[in-house]
XYZ file of C-alpha atoms in Angstrom:
469
model
C 54.509 -1.394 4.617
C 51.006 -2.393 3.520
C 48.510 0.405 2.932
C 45.493 -0.293 5.169
C 43.587 2.790 4.096
C 39.939 1.807 3.375
C 38.952 2.070 -0.302
C 37.475 5.335 -1.572
C 34.792 5.377 -4.256
C 33.805 8.198 -6.557
C 30.634 8.339 -8.631
C 28.116 10.668 -10.178
C 25.122 9.384 -8.211
C 25.160 7.373 -4.989
C 21.857 5.737 -4.048
C 21.350 4.666 -0.426
C 18.874 1.801 -0.294
C 18.131 -0.998 -2.767
C 14.359 -1.189 -2.466
C 11.810 -0.280 -5.108
C 12.661 3.442 -5.091
C 16.417 2.888 -4.942
C 16.415 0.387 -7.787
C 14.372 2.754 -9.946
C 16.687 5.654 -9.129
C 19.817 3.669 -9.957
C 18.380 2.338 -13.186
C 17.263 5.691 -14.564
C 20.424 7.502 -13.425
C 22.636 4.908 -15.122
C 20.531 5.002 -18.290
C 21.065 8.783 -18.268
C 24.827 8.217 -18.431
C 25.677 8.627 -14.745
C 28.234 6.482 -12.946
C 26.236 4.977 -10.097
C 26.748 3.243 -6.779
C 23.876 1.395 -5.093
C 24.524 1.060 -1.364
C 22.501 -1.271 0.870
C 23.205 -2.999 4.151
C 21.689 -6.372 3.150
C 20.407 -6.462 -0.434
C 17.626 -8.635 0.984
C 14.931 -7.657 -1.522
C 12.220 -5.025 -1.648
C 9.711 -4.396 1.133
C 6.974 -5.378 -1.323
C 8.435 -8.807 -2.003
C 9.728 -9.629 1.460
C 7.220 -8.314 4.022
C 4.626 -6.252 2.179
C 2.520 -6.541 -0.959
C 3.252 -10.103 -1.981
C 3.201 -12.145 1.265
C 0.180 -10.208 2.500
C -1.716 -10.940 -0.719
C -0.757 -14.606 -0.454
C -2.389 -14.703 2.986
C -5.377 -12.647 1.782
C -5.929 -15.035 -1.125
C -5.826 -18.032 1.201
C -8.537 -16.410 3.296
C -10.622 -15.715 0.187
C -10.322 -19.380 -0.813
C -11.711 -20.428 2.571
C -14.555 -17.947 2.239
C -15.370 -19.242 -1.235
C -15.821 -22.719 0.221
C -18.125 -21.336 2.921
C -20.240 -19.595 0.269
C -20.484 -22.698 -1.905
C -23.762 -23.782 -0.257
C -25.439 -20.760 -1.879
C -24.901 -22.478 -5.237
C -26.166 -25.845 -4.043
C -22.682 -27.144 -3.282
C -22.187 -28.407 0.246
C -18.636 -28.003 1.532
C -16.860 -27.053 4.721
C -13.305 -25.682 4.689
C -10.678 -27.476 6.724
C -7.917 -24.931 7.233
C -4.471 -26.422 7.776
C -2.655 -23.419 9.199
C 0.772 -24.984 8.807
C 0.251 -25.565 5.090
C -1.241 -22.095 4.651
C 1.841 -20.455 6.121
C 4.182 -22.796 4.253
C 2.716 -21.680 0.937
C 2.907 -18.028 1.954
C 6.620 -18.393 2.630
C 7.377 -20.565 -0.388
C 5.741 -18.199 -2.857
C 7.133 -15.164 -1.061
C 10.628 -16.599 -1.331
C 10.147 -17.009 -5.076
C 9.220 -13.345 -5.388
C 12.222 -12.393 -3.265
C 14.534 -14.545 -5.388
C 13.300 -12.792 -8.531
C 14.046 -9.439 -6.901
C 17.525 -10.534 -5.866
C 18.240 -11.700 -9.403
C 17.960 -8.052 -10.368
C 20.928 -7.329 -8.107
C 22.979 -9.929 -9.977
C 22.165 -8.165 -13.232
C 23.706 -4.882 -12.064
C 27.010 -3.942 -13.721
C 30.100 -5.013 -11.795
C 31.043 -2.616 -9.032
C 27.667 -0.863 -8.796
C 26.331 -2.753 -5.747
C 28.139 -1.846 -2.527
C 27.148 -3.639 0.683
C 27.272 -1.507 3.794
C 25.543 1.096 5.967
C 26.118 4.640 4.759
C 26.082 7.923 6.653
C 26.642 11.469 5.520
C 29.891 13.178 6.476
C 29.196 16.125 4.204
C 26.568 17.331 1.705
C 27.437 14.546 -0.799
C 30.154 12.672 1.092
C 29.442 9.289 2.649
C 31.258 6.907 4.956
C 30.353 3.222 5.196
C 30.352 1.265 8.448
C 33.591 -0.530 7.483
C 35.462 2.726 6.888
C 35.122 2.916 3.123
C 34.236 6.370 1.806
C 32.218 7.667 -1.116
C 32.351 10.997 -2.919
C 29.365 11.605 -5.168
C 28.163 14.446 -7.341
C 24.614 13.744 -6.095
C 22.966 11.397 -3.578
C 19.539 9.722 -3.508
C 18.137 8.693 -0.111
C 15.896 5.635 -0.581
C 16.245 3.852 2.744
C 12.593 2.787 3.080
C 10.617 2.497 6.302
C 10.120 0.271 9.329
C 7.133 -0.650 11.520
C 6.225 1.583 14.427
C 5.915 -0.504 17.597
C 4.809 1.455 20.690
C 6.793 0.780 23.857
C 4.115 -1.254 25.720
C 4.163 -3.772 22.872
C 7.945 -3.876 22.492
C 8.090 -5.075 26.094
C 6.080 -8.208 25.161
C 8.887 -9.605 23.030
C 8.109 -12.610 20.843
C 4.359 -12.450 21.517
C 4.159 -9.395 19.268
C 4.323 -9.449 15.473
C 4.485 -6.824 12.765
C 4.231 -7.361 9.022
C 7.982 -8.015 9.131
C 7.612 -11.124 11.321
C 4.057 -12.451 10.971
C 4.665 -14.338 7.726
C 7.430 -16.409 9.294
C 5.090 -17.942 11.879
C 4.667 -21.680 11.372
C 1.024 -21.861 12.458
C -2.084 -19.730 12.728
C -2.935 -18.407 16.200
C -6.284 -19.297 17.731
C -6.942 -15.710 18.830
C -5.236 -12.605 17.423
C -5.423 -8.972 18.511
C -4.682 -6.464 15.758
C -3.597 -3.027 16.936
C -4.316 -0.413 14.270
C -6.911 -0.370 11.502
C -4.891 0.996 8.609
C -4.980 -0.650 5.189
C -2.443 -3.405 5.926
C -3.873 -4.097 9.380
C -7.345 -4.582 7.900
C -6.092 -6.824 5.104
C -4.270 -9.133 7.498
C -7.015 -9.046 10.133
C -9.680 -10.116 7.653
C -7.396 -12.739 6.105
C -6.740 -14.368 9.474
C -10.427 -14.172 10.384
C -11.361 -15.862 7.101
C -8.917 -18.643 7.963
C -10.749 -19.322 11.212
C -8.732 -17.205 13.635
C -10.686 -15.236 16.232
C -9.678 -11.655 15.410
C -10.311 -8.450 17.350
C -9.135 -5.117 15.924
C -8.420 -2.110 18.156
C -8.187 1.380 16.675
C -7.700 4.634 18.598
C -9.424 6.679 15.903
C -12.970 6.493 14.628
C -12.073 5.709 11.034
C -10.454 2.708 9.377
C -8.384 2.099 6.265
C -7.846 5.779 5.575
C -11.214 5.884 3.775
C -12.309 9.510 3.621
C -15.771 8.986 2.117
C -18.222 8.525 5.031
C -20.686 6.329 3.116
C -18.056 3.929 1.806
C -16.339 3.947 5.203
C -19.512 2.845 6.971
C -20.062 0.102 4.396
C -16.491 -1.122 4.931
C -17.004 -1.246 8.710
C -20.291 -3.120 8.267
C -18.630 -5.733 6.057
C -15.612 -6.171 8.335
C -17.828 -6.734 11.367
C -19.354 -9.757 9.661
C -16.169 -11.729 10.345
C -14.327 -9.961 13.170
C -14.779 -7.710 16.170
C -13.851 -4.090 15.573
C -13.353 -1.623 18.440
C -13.044 1.992 17.269
C -12.123 4.990 19.382
C -10.495 2.948 22.134
C -7.135 2.926 23.870
C -5.849 -0.633 24.110
C -3.375 -1.580 26.841
C -1.346 -4.843 26.626
C 0.053 -7.036 29.375
C 1.389 -10.618 29.448
C -0.972 -13.261 30.753
C -1.477 -17.048 30.638
C 1.203 -17.580 28.025
C -0.315 -14.935 25.751
C -1.260 -11.268 25.772
C -4.138 -9.645 27.639
C -5.565 -6.558 25.955
C -7.571 -4.210 28.154
C -9.739 -1.390 26.825
C -12.546 0.821 28.162
C -13.541 -1.666 30.859
C -13.081 -4.711 28.617
C -10.348 -7.321 28.755
C -9.457 -10.367 26.631
C -6.573 -12.803 26.258
C -4.986 -13.462 22.856
C -2.340 -15.880 21.673
C -0.545 -13.169 19.735
C -0.715 -9.467 18.899
C -0.189 -7.995 15.440
C 0.887 -4.363 15.742
C -0.030 -2.397 12.633
C 0.186 1.194 13.820
C 2.007 2.533 10.774
C 5.562 2.778 9.485
C 8.224 5.433 9.871
C 11.162 6.373 7.635
C 14.429 4.545 8.256
C 16.705 7.556 8.608
C 18.538 6.880 11.866
C 22.294 6.575 11.486
C 22.325 8.511 8.206
C 24.001 11.517 9.823
C 21.504 13.976 8.406
C 22.864 16.526 10.882
C 25.948 16.667 8.660
C 23.937 17.835 5.662
C 22.444 21.045 7.002
C 18.944 20.075 5.826
C 15.838 21.440 7.462
C 13.781 18.483 8.734
C 9.990 18.177 8.881
C 7.893 16.659 11.686
C 8.790 13.131 10.518
C 12.512 13.880 10.665
C 12.563 13.870 6.855
C 14.547 16.493 4.936
C 12.217 19.142 3.541
C 11.935 18.360 -0.159
C 10.064 19.333 -3.315
C 7.510 16.638 -4.225
C 7.784 17.544 -7.896
C 11.569 17.096 -8.099
C 12.309 15.034 -4.922
C 15.160 17.484 -4.224
C 16.071 18.258 -0.615
C 16.281 22.033 -0.390
C 18.667 23.257 -3.094
C 21.269 20.557 -2.435
C 22.449 17.748 -4.696
C 20.500 15.319 -2.524
C 17.167 13.721 -3.397
C 14.789 11.485 -1.471
C 12.315 8.871 -2.710
C 10.001 6.061 -1.650
C 8.906 5.267 1.895
C 11.851 7.254 3.235
C 9.980 10.489 2.527
C 6.837 9.395 4.477
C 4.463 10.630 1.783
C 2.780 7.986 -0.402
C 3.765 4.522 0.893
C 2.690 2.412 -2.090
C 4.877 0.608 -4.606
C 4.000 2.458 -7.808
C 4.558 5.784 -6.071
C 7.947 4.604 -4.770
C 8.947 3.579 -8.281
C 7.808 6.898 -9.727
C 9.596 8.885 -7.040
C 12.779 6.878 -7.564
C 12.609 7.588 -11.273
C 12.182 11.330 -10.688
C 14.951 11.421 -8.067
C 17.387 9.358 -10.156
C 16.878 11.452 -13.274
C 17.330 14.752 -11.471
C 20.334 13.449 -9.528
C 22.000 12.382 -12.782
C 21.321 15.767 -14.395
C 22.093 17.944 -11.378
C 22.303 20.975 -11.263
C 19.636 20.864 -13.962
C 16.562 19.835 -11.948
C 13.147 19.580 -13.588
C 9.764 19.056 -11.937
C 7.765 16.033 -13.025
C 4.015 15.606 -13.159
C 2.863 13.200 -10.442
C 0.181 10.605 -11.038
C -3.207 11.119 -9.463
C -3.609 9.594 -5.991
C -4.588 5.927 -6.269
C -4.741 3.306 -3.511
C -6.289 -0.140 -3.178
C -6.905 -2.047 0.042
C -7.220 -5.766 -0.631
C -9.997 -6.567 1.775
C -12.776 -8.863 0.576
C -14.392 -7.089 -1.192
C -11.623 -4.623 -2.033
C -11.616 -0.892 -1.326
C -10.186 1.615 -3.801
C -9.706 5.376 -3.750
C -8.866 7.244 -6.947
C -8.281 10.932 -7.565
C -9.166 13.767 -5.227
C -11.595 13.709 -2.272
C -14.982 15.311 -2.702
C -15.171 19.086 -2.300
C -18.100 21.070 -0.980
C -19.228 21.844 -4.530
C -18.607 18.339 -5.919
C -21.383 16.415 -7.620
C -21.597 12.894 -6.172
C -23.101 9.927 -7.965
C -23.817 6.763 -5.962
C -23.801 3.252 -7.396
C -24.812 0.643 -4.798
C -23.795 -2.954 -5.467
C -26.238 -4.718 -3.128
C -28.658 -5.178 -6.049
C -26.196 -5.255 -8.952
C -26.826 -8.026 -11.467
C -23.406 -9.643 -11.843
C -22.665 -9.251 -8.128
C -25.906 -11.101 -7.329
C -24.944 -13.876 -9.757
C -21.652 -14.229 -7.868
C -23.407 -14.145 -4.460
C -21.259 -11.124 -3.613
C -23.867 -8.384 -3.828
C -22.610 -5.742 -1.409
C -20.704 -2.501 -1.591
C -20.955 1.073 -2.787
C -19.266 3.253 -5.400
C -19.198 7.013 -4.913
C -18.170 8.987 -7.995
C -17.065 12.619 -7.636
C -17.455 15.105 -10.469
C -17.202 18.847 -11.016
C -19.647 21.337 -12.421
C -20.701 22.414 -14.966
C -20.104 19.394 -17.220
C -19.760 16.456 -14.800
C -16.055 15.849 -15.352
C -14.882 13.042 -13.054
C -12.440 14.106 -10.329
C -12.333 11.128 -7.979
C -13.994 7.976 -6.705
C -14.122 5.896 -3.534
C -15.517 2.384 -3.729
C -15.952 -0.947 -2.027
C -17.360 -4.001 -3.730
C -16.527 -7.031 -5.872
C -13.981 -6.301 -8.581
C -13.234 -2.762 -7.427
C -9.475 -3.396 -7.605
C -9.969 -3.717 -11.371
C -12.720 -1.152 -11.913
C -10.597 1.443 -10.101
C -7.999 1.229 -12.871
C -10.626 2.095 -15.471
C -11.767 5.080 -13.411
C -8.173 6.218 -12.898
C -7.699 6.269 -16.674
C -11.000 8.114 -17.120
C -10.058 10.780 -14.569
C -6.593 11.255 -16.074
C -8.165 11.724 -19.524
C -10.701 14.236 -18.282
C -13.755 12.106 -19.047
C -17.231 13.195 -18.016
C -20.097 11.052 -16.791
C -21.735 11.490 -20.199
C -18.651 10.405 -22.150
C -18.273 7.292 -19.989
C -21.902 6.350 -20.553
C -21.202 6.551 -24.281
C -18.858 3.577 -23.922
C -20.157 0.028 -24.416
C -20.824 -1.811 -21.142
C -21.060 -5.554 -21.625
C -23.904 -7.335 -19.833
C -23.760 -8.820 -17.251
C -20.553 -7.359 -15.820
C -19.529 -5.614 -12.642
C -18.471 -2.579 -14.675
C -22.021 -1.769 -15.746
C -22.853 -1.330 -12.065
C -21.241 2.125 -12.362
C -24.095 3.358 -14.533
C -26.482 4.511 -11.775
C -23.770 6.766 -10.347
C -22.874 8.153 -13.754
C -26.532 8.806 -14.565
C -26.987 10.603 -11.242
C -24.124 12.963 -12.108
C -25.614 13.634 -15.556
C -28.963 14.427 -13.951
C -27.380 16.790 -11.407
C -25.449 18.824 -14.000
C -28.260 18.610 -16.592
C -26.069 16.710 -19.040
C -27.795 14.520 -21.628
C -27.785 10.742 -21.388
C -26.330 9.201 -24.564
C -28.711 7.140 -26.737
C -26.792 3.910 -26.093
C -27.652 4.213 -22.374
C -31.357 3.898 -23.035
C -32.989 0.564 -22.200
C -30.332 -0.689 -19.817
C -31.289 -4.154 -18.484
C -32.704 -4.284 -14.942
C -30.135 -4.800 -12.209
C -27.312 -3.431 -14.345
């Protein structure tokens, strides 16, 4: 008689989820000598490549190209952009699919038997069952299941008229009018991109702040810039209903019809169906196992969590770092070691970009401001707008953080991140050569202000800085 018992797998480390965090966890665990299994229901590619970082930046860049044509008249070049929405979206998908294919190639490079397709759920602390009946016994488990968009019930009822970042890039054409619900980083990026491509965009946000920007001066500058190309309603409750083949959004006495709605109200961990009730873990308010952010360990169990599944820092480099920490500790369990985490660092790819590096300002922080509305290189580029706010500590003006909006800030933020990690002061940064005319030298007014506040000397090389630098 044939044995129909489903196969049973044993391994040192089982990783649930083949996104950025899961791939990092598997790679580092295997390199540490562990026998690994990487379990995923689709192996469709990472969130970044499929529905996140890359397709959104393709759309953002298309919008920036249209804006560049509109600005050309400032240089004596007369041009008017003709936006072919079908071709715009075709390129977004074509290039996205190339990024996805590159990600999937990584699956093909895994050793034979490592990749297991299926949905896993816990049946014990480190025991798993797949949806086809196969079972897994592991010495340690890494949860890296990622996240999914949050779509409130009133919008779910509208069916195909509603998009999230997981569906918007597959649309064949641009809508004429688009409502964006939620003003987080991704919502702002996509809203401005569509507006730059000629779509009438209205953003609705229940809160009073946008993009997670905690510095009030930079926040207000961001809002001012966004309102140049779109309508932004803050502090309102938007209510949707179907109407005239589209969606009618009503708010605080106002009402408007849109072709489509993009819901960008955040993402939540994908943990349903995992059977976490079989693990005995204490869960936090997000339904996530309580874990140590330095080790990624859930309680004192041989289970670790990483990436968007832990609802902490939903950006790619953090997911990769967390996967690395989780995979290493899973492979070495019960020897678990804390790892130093990188300083907080986020970029929102609006035009101009917003970046936040390091810690927020404290009550005793010294703040140096560097406005970019009169900065030399920015004026040359006809992009003179924005503000950099540098945070430093007393008594020596050591940099602790920065929040900024302006041209090139996605690059300048990396330099400031390195400076903060190395413990640089405003004085030591001013000792560096700043080429003229560059966007980087626009930081100097803020650095000088910090030096003045803490009574630190200005280095000799900073004397005689050209006007507008």
